[in-house]
Short mmCIF file of N, CA, C and O in Angstrom, two decimals:
data_model
loop_
_atom_site.label_atom_id
_atom_site.label_comp_id
_atom_site.label_asym_id
_atom_site.label_seq_id
_atom_site.Cartn_x
_atom_site.Cartn_y
_atom_site.Cartn_z
N UNK A 1 -75.48 120.54 125.54
CA UNK A 1 -74.35 120.59 126.46
C UNK A 1 -73.20 119.72 126.01
O UNK A 1 -73.48 118.58 125.52
N UNK A 2 -72.03 120.16 126.19
CA UNK A 2 -70.92 119.42 125.70
C UNK A 2 -69.70 119.58 126.56
O UNK A 2 -69.48 120.69 127.11
N UNK A 3 -68.94 118.48 126.80
CA UNK A 3 -67.66 118.57 127.46
C UNK A 3 -66.64 117.94 126.54
O UNK A 3 -66.84 116.84 125.94
N UNK A 4 -65.52 118.59 126.49
CA UNK A 4 -64.36 118.07 125.74
C UNK A 4 -63.71 116.88 126.48
O UNK A 4 -63.97 116.69 127.69
N UNK A 5 -62.90 116.12 125.77
CA UNK A 5 -62.18 115.03 126.52
C UNK A 5 -61.33 115.64 127.66
O UNK A 5 -61.23 115.08 128.75
N UNK A 6 -60.73 116.77 127.42
CA UNK A 6 -59.93 117.45 128.47
C UNK A 6 -60.77 117.75 129.68
O UNK A 6 -60.35 117.50 130.82
N UNK A 7 -62.06 118.28 129.47
CA UNK A 7 -62.97 118.60 130.54
C UNK A 7 -63.37 117.28 131.28
O UNK A 7 -63.40 117.23 132.52
N UNK A 8 -63.62 116.26 130.49
CA UNK A 8 -64.01 115.00 131.12
C UNK A 8 -62.91 114.45 131.98
O UNK A 8 -63.12 114.02 133.07
N UNK A 9 -61.71 114.57 131.53
CA UNK A 9 -60.54 114.10 132.28
C UNK A 9 -60.39 114.87 133.61
O UNK A 9 -60.01 114.27 134.67
N UNK A 10 -60.67 116.12 133.56
CA UNK A 10 -60.64 117.02 134.73
C UNK A 10 -61.73 116.67 135.77
O UNK A 10 -61.50 116.75 137.00
N UNK A 11 -62.89 116.26 135.32
CA UNK A 11 -64.00 115.96 136.16
C UNK A 11 -64.00 114.58 136.79
O UNK A 11 -64.48 114.30 137.88
N UNK A 12 -63.41 113.65 136.10
CA UNK A 12 -63.46 112.23 136.59
C UNK A 12 -62.92 112.09 138.04
O UNK A 12 -61.79 112.51 138.35
N UNK A 13 -63.82 111.57 138.86
CA UNK A 13 -63.48 111.30 140.23
C UNK A 13 -63.54 112.50 141.15
O UNK A 13 -63.22 112.35 142.30
N UNK A 14 -63.91 113.62 140.62
CA UNK A 14 -63.91 114.90 141.46
C UNK A 14 -65.28 115.23 141.87
O UNK A 14 -66.26 114.97 141.29
N UNK A 15 -65.28 115.94 143.08
CA UNK A 15 -66.55 116.53 143.51
C UNK A 15 -66.85 117.79 142.74
O UNK A 15 -65.96 118.48 142.50
N UNK A 16 -68.10 117.91 142.30
CA UNK A 16 -68.46 118.95 141.44
C UNK A 16 -69.66 119.78 142.09
O UNK A 16 -70.56 119.18 142.60
N UNK A 17 -69.55 121.03 141.96
CA UNK A 17 -70.64 121.92 142.38
C UNK A 17 -71.30 122.53 141.17
O UNK A 17 -70.66 123.08 140.33
N UNK A 18 -72.62 122.41 141.03
CA UNK A 18 -73.37 122.99 139.96
C UNK A 18 -73.95 124.33 140.47
O UNK A 18 -74.59 124.39 141.51
N UNK A 19 -73.57 125.39 139.81
CA UNK A 19 -74.00 126.74 140.23
C UNK A 19 -74.71 127.46 138.99
O UNK A 19 -74.12 127.47 137.90
N UNK A 20 -75.90 127.93 139.15
CA UNK A 20 -76.63 128.58 138.09
C UNK A 20 -77.48 129.71 138.63
O UNK A 20 -77.56 129.86 139.81
N UNK A 21 -78.07 130.51 137.73
CA UNK A 21 -78.85 131.66 138.19
C UNK A 21 -80.18 131.30 138.69
O UNK A 21 -80.56 131.68 139.85
N UNK A 22 -80.97 130.48 137.95
CA UNK A 22 -82.40 130.25 138.34
C UNK A 22 -82.69 128.80 138.12
O UNK A 22 -82.33 128.22 137.12
N UNK A 23 -83.33 128.15 139.13
CA UNK A 23 -83.85 126.80 138.93
C UNK A 23 -85.47 126.93 138.88
O UNK A 23 -85.96 127.60 139.75
N UNK A 24 -85.94 126.33 137.92
CA UNK A 24 -87.43 126.41 137.73
C UNK A 24 -87.99 124.99 137.63
O UNK A 24 -88.40 124.42 138.56
N UNK A 25 -88.04 124.42 136.39
CA UNK A 25 -88.56 123.09 136.22
C UNK A 25 -87.55 122.03 136.60
O UNK A 25 -87.93 120.90 136.80
N UNK A 26 -86.19 122.36 136.56
CA UNK A 26 -85.17 121.41 136.85
C UNK A 26 -84.69 120.70 135.65
O UNK A 26 -83.77 119.82 135.70
N UNK A 27 -85.19 121.02 134.44
CA UNK A 27 -84.77 120.34 133.22
C UNK A 27 -83.30 120.56 132.94
O UNK A 27 -82.53 119.61 132.60
N UNK A 28 -82.87 121.80 132.99
CA UNK A 28 -81.46 122.00 132.77
C UNK A 28 -80.53 121.41 133.79
O UNK A 28 -79.50 120.91 133.45
N UNK A 29 -80.98 121.46 134.98
CA UNK A 29 -80.24 120.84 136.08
C UNK A 29 -80.09 119.37 135.84
O UNK A 29 -79.02 118.75 136.03
N UNK A 30 -81.16 118.67 135.42
CA UNK A 30 -81.10 117.21 135.18
C UNK A 30 -80.05 116.90 134.05
O UNK A 30 -79.33 115.95 134.15
N UNK A 31 -80.07 117.78 133.02
CA UNK A 31 -79.04 117.65 131.96
C UNK A 31 -77.67 117.78 132.44
O UNK A 31 -76.80 116.99 132.09
N UNK A 32 -77.41 118.76 133.28
CA UNK A 32 -76.06 118.96 133.87
C UNK A 32 -75.69 117.82 134.78
O UNK A 32 -74.53 117.38 134.76
N UNK A 33 -76.63 117.35 135.55
CA UNK A 33 -76.29 116.28 136.43
C UNK A 33 -75.96 114.98 135.64
O UNK A 33 -74.99 114.29 135.99
N UNK A 34 -76.67 114.74 134.57
CA UNK A 34 -76.39 113.58 133.73
C UNK A 34 -74.95 113.73 133.11
O UNK A 34 -74.21 112.72 133.01
N UNK A 35 -74.63 114.90 132.62
CA UNK A 35 -73.42 115.16 132.00
C UNK A 35 -72.28 114.92 133.02
O UNK A 35 -71.23 114.32 132.65
N UNK A 36 -72.40 115.46 134.27
CA UNK A 36 -71.39 115.30 135.18
C UNK A 36 -71.13 113.81 135.59
O UNK A 36 -70.05 113.30 135.75
N UNK A 37 -72.25 113.12 135.80
CA UNK A 37 -72.15 111.78 136.13
C UNK A 37 -71.61 110.93 135.03
O UNK A 37 -70.68 109.99 135.28
N UNK A 38 -71.98 111.23 133.74
CA UNK A 38 -71.32 110.44 132.65
C UNK A 38 -69.84 110.69 132.48
O UNK A 38 -69.14 109.80 132.16
N UNK A 39 -69.40 111.84 132.95
CA UNK A 39 -67.95 112.15 132.91
C UNK A 39 -67.29 111.64 134.14
O UNK A 39 -66.00 111.73 134.22
N UNK A 40 -67.96 111.02 135.06
CA UNK A 40 -67.38 110.41 136.19
C UNK A 40 -67.25 111.32 137.39
O UNK A 40 -66.54 111.05 138.37
N UNK A 41 -67.81 112.52 137.29
CA UNK A 41 -67.85 113.42 138.38
C UNK A 41 -68.80 113.06 139.48
O UNK A 41 -69.72 112.35 139.23
N UNK A 42 -68.61 113.61 140.66
CA UNK A 42 -69.45 113.28 141.85
C UNK A 42 -70.12 114.64 142.23
O UNK A 42 -69.39 115.56 142.73
N UNK A 43 -71.50 114.73 142.04
CA UNK A 43 -72.17 116.01 142.40
C UNK A 43 -72.19 116.16 143.88
O UNK A 43 -72.76 115.37 144.62
N UNK A 44 -71.63 117.34 144.30
CA UNK A 44 -71.45 117.55 145.73
C UNK A 44 -72.61 118.58 146.20
O UNK A 44 -73.19 118.40 147.22
N UNK A 45 -72.82 119.62 145.42
CA UNK A 45 -73.72 120.68 145.75
C UNK A 45 -74.47 121.22 144.44
O UNK A 45 -73.82 121.14 143.38
N UNK A 46 -75.69 121.68 144.65
CA UNK A 46 -76.36 122.26 143.54
C UNK A 46 -76.91 123.60 144.12
O UNK A 46 -77.77 123.63 145.04
N UNK A 47 -76.35 124.72 143.63
CA UNK A 47 -76.77 126.01 144.15
C UNK A 47 -77.27 126.99 143.07
O UNK A 47 -76.71 126.94 142.00
N UNK A 48 -78.20 127.81 143.54
CA UNK A 48 -78.80 128.72 142.57
C UNK A 48 -78.97 130.05 143.28
O UNK A 48 -79.11 130.11 144.48
N UNK A 49 -79.02 131.13 142.47
CA UNK A 49 -79.36 132.45 143.04
C UNK A 49 -80.83 132.45 143.44
O UNK A 49 -81.27 132.84 144.58
N UNK A 50 -81.66 132.05 142.47
CA UNK A 50 -83.11 132.10 142.65
C UNK A 50 -83.81 130.78 142.40
O UNK A 50 -83.33 130.00 141.49
N UNK A 51 -84.93 130.52 143.10
CA UNK A 51 -85.73 129.26 142.87
C UNK A 51 -87.10 129.82 142.49
O UNK A 51 -87.68 130.67 143.08
N UNK A 52 -87.61 129.25 141.47
CA UNK A 52 -88.99 129.67 140.96
C UNK A 52 -90.04 128.57 141.12
O UNK A 52 -89.73 127.38 140.93
N UNK A 53 -91.20 128.88 141.54
CA UNK A 53 -92.38 128.02 141.68
C UNK A 53 -92.00 126.82 142.64
O UNK A 53 -91.47 127.04 143.70
N UNK A 54 -92.31 125.59 142.15
CA UNK A 54 -92.13 124.41 142.90
C UNK A 54 -90.68 124.09 143.27
O UNK A 54 -90.32 123.31 144.19
N UNK A 55 -89.74 124.68 142.46
CA UNK A 55 -88.26 124.46 142.69
C UNK A 55 -87.88 124.91 144.15
O UNK A 55 -87.00 124.43 144.75
N UNK A 56 -88.59 125.85 144.70
CA UNK A 56 -88.34 126.35 146.08
C UNK A 56 -88.59 125.32 147.10
O UNK A 56 -88.12 125.37 148.25
N UNK A 57 -89.33 124.28 146.73
CA UNK A 57 -89.66 123.17 147.71
C UNK A 57 -88.67 122.01 147.60
O UNK A 57 -88.80 121.02 148.41
N UNK A 58 -87.75 122.09 146.65
CA UNK A 58 -86.75 120.96 146.49
C UNK A 58 -85.79 120.98 147.67
O UNK A 58 -85.40 122.05 148.12
N UNK A 59 -85.41 119.80 148.15
CA UNK A 59 -84.56 119.62 149.25
C UNK A 59 -83.12 119.37 148.81
O UNK A 59 -82.24 119.39 149.52
N UNK A 60 -82.99 119.14 147.48
CA UNK A 60 -81.65 118.76 146.96
C UNK A 60 -80.82 120.03 146.40
O UNK A 60 -79.71 119.86 145.92
N UNK A 61 -81.39 121.21 146.45
CA UNK A 61 -80.78 122.35 145.96
C UNK A 61 -80.70 123.47 147.07
O UNK A 61 -81.65 123.49 147.92
N UNK A 62 -79.82 124.40 146.89
CA UNK A 62 -79.77 125.55 147.86
C UNK A 62 -79.92 126.78 147.01
O UNK A 62 -79.50 126.79 145.74
N UNK A 63 -80.51 127.81 147.57
CA UNK A 63 -80.77 129.03 146.80
C UNK A 63 -80.85 130.19 147.73
O UNK A 63 -81.11 130.02 148.96
N UNK A 64 -80.72 131.40 147.21
CA UNK A 64 -80.67 132.62 148.00
C UNK A 64 -82.08 133.18 148.24
O UNK A 64 -82.30 133.78 149.33
N UNK A 65 -82.93 133.13 147.25
CA UNK A 65 -84.30 133.72 147.32
C UNK A 65 -85.20 133.03 146.31
O UNK A 65 -84.77 132.24 145.50
N UNK A 66 -86.52 133.33 146.48
CA UNK A 66 -87.49 132.70 145.63
C UNK A 66 -88.03 133.79 144.70
O UNK A 66 -88.01 135.04 145.00
N UNK A 67 -88.53 133.41 143.54
CA UNK A 67 -89.24 134.21 142.68
C UNK A 67 -90.72 133.86 142.76
O UNK A 67 -91.16 132.76 142.52
N UNK A 68 -91.54 134.94 143.20
CA UNK A 68 -92.95 134.58 143.36
C UNK A 68 -93.63 134.44 142.00
O UNK A 68 -93.21 135.05 140.94
N UNK A 69 -94.65 133.61 141.92
CA UNK A 69 -95.35 133.37 140.70
C UNK A 69 -96.82 133.94 140.94
O UNK A 69 -97.47 133.69 141.91
N UNK A 70 -97.13 134.88 140.02
CA UNK A 70 -98.44 135.54 140.15
C UNK A 70 -99.38 134.90 139.09
O UNK A 70 -98.99 134.79 137.94
N UNK A 71 -100.53 134.55 139.54
CA UNK A 71 -101.54 133.89 138.65
C UNK A 71 -102.53 134.89 138.11
O UNK A 71 -102.73 135.91 138.59
#
């Protein structure tokens, strides 16, 4: 993941919403959160279309539906 200086300047001190298609393990989300924070942004919301497995139990994200896991 990469942000240019221009992007960092735009994020600094601003509220940021992270929007993605699916949250599963949360690894990509953690990377995005770190990037936003390092750029000086303030994470306001984390939203996803779908949540998979244990991600559906997270209280820090919002999502529209869950993806069932079949064993």
